[in-house]
Amino acid sequence: MKISEMRGRERNSLAGLLLVIALVVGADVVTDFLEGAALWHLLAEAIASGLALLGVFLLFAGNFALRREVREHRIALTEMRREAETWRAEAKRHAEGLSSAIDAQLTKWRLTVAEKEVAFLLLKGLSLKEVASVRGTSEKTARVQSVAVYTKSGLSGRSELSAFFLEDLLLPSVSDRHSLETSQALSR
């Protein structure tokens, strides 16, 4: 396990252990010095104590960096959540606007309430069997009402009904427009 992958409690425990080691070895260096130990022995123990202290410093520095990174991620997450909520609210507003615009057009076509319900369900992609099930009617009734929608709107079927409302919403990409223009130019 890498030190950067350790949890805070594990890092603190390791730092504490290294600090104890550094203090014990440091005390031993002082004791050995007072007893007249060899210089190489004192130097080796001093290096060991220094390395333990360096480990403590690196662990605490890593903790501080990790905490700062967590704080930054929390701020970024909060901002992303705020943006997502704003997007959802805008999308809902647009969907409600689209629904209102569709309803206004269905009213212009003088559809009954039942026919409007059928039209909305057809636009959502439900089959006639599913429309009948949702509305609690027979499939034959759903078929008759869908024919009334097409007749009153002057459209030939489900695909034209969908295209009537969605065609301008689904703008082609630049490459699609180029392909369309090229094919139109070739057909002339």
PDB file of C-alpha atoms in Angstrom, residues 12-13 15 31 40 72 89 94 99 102-104 135 143 164 169 175 184 187:
ATOM      1  CA  ASN A  12      -1.441   9.603  11.910  1.00  0.00           C
ATOM      2  CA  SER A  13      -0.577   6.294  13.599  1.00  0.00           C
ATOM      3  CA  ALA A  15       3.523   9.482  12.020  1.00  0.00           C
ATOM      4  CA  THR A  31      23.112   9.108  26.053  1.00  0.00           C
ATOM      5  CA  TRP A  40      30.287   6.635  13.470  1.00  0.00           C
ATOM      6  CA  GLU A  72     -11.180  21.455  -3.289  1.00  0.00           C
ATOM      7  CA  ALA A  89     -34.547  23.180 -13.783  1.00  0.00           C
ATOM      8  CA  HIS A  94     -38.062  23.827 -21.619  1.00  0.00           C
ATOM      9  CA  SER A  99     -45.521  20.532 -23.808  1.00  0.00           C
ATOM     10  CA  ILE A 102     -47.658  21.069 -28.432  1.00  0.00           C
ATOM     11  CA  ASP A 103     -50.903  21.409 -26.475  1.00  0.00           C
ATOM     12  CA  ALA A 104     -51.567  24.778 -28.154  1.00  0.00           C
ATOM     13  CA  ARG A 135     -55.964   5.185 -21.037  1.00  0.00           C
ATOM     14  CA  ARG A 143     -56.834   3.341 -33.136  1.00  0.00           C
ATOM     15  CA  PHE A 164     -44.181  18.066 -37.067  1.00  0.00           C
ATOM     16  CA  LEU A 169     -35.770  20.793 -32.290  1.00  0.00           C
ATOM     17  CA  SER A 175     -21.290  17.242 -40.756  1.00  0.00           C
ATOM     18  CA  GLN A 184     -29.132  17.953 -52.471  1.00  0.00           C
ATOM     19  CA  SER A 187     -29.647  15.456 -56.974  1.00  0.00           C
TER      20      SER A 187
END
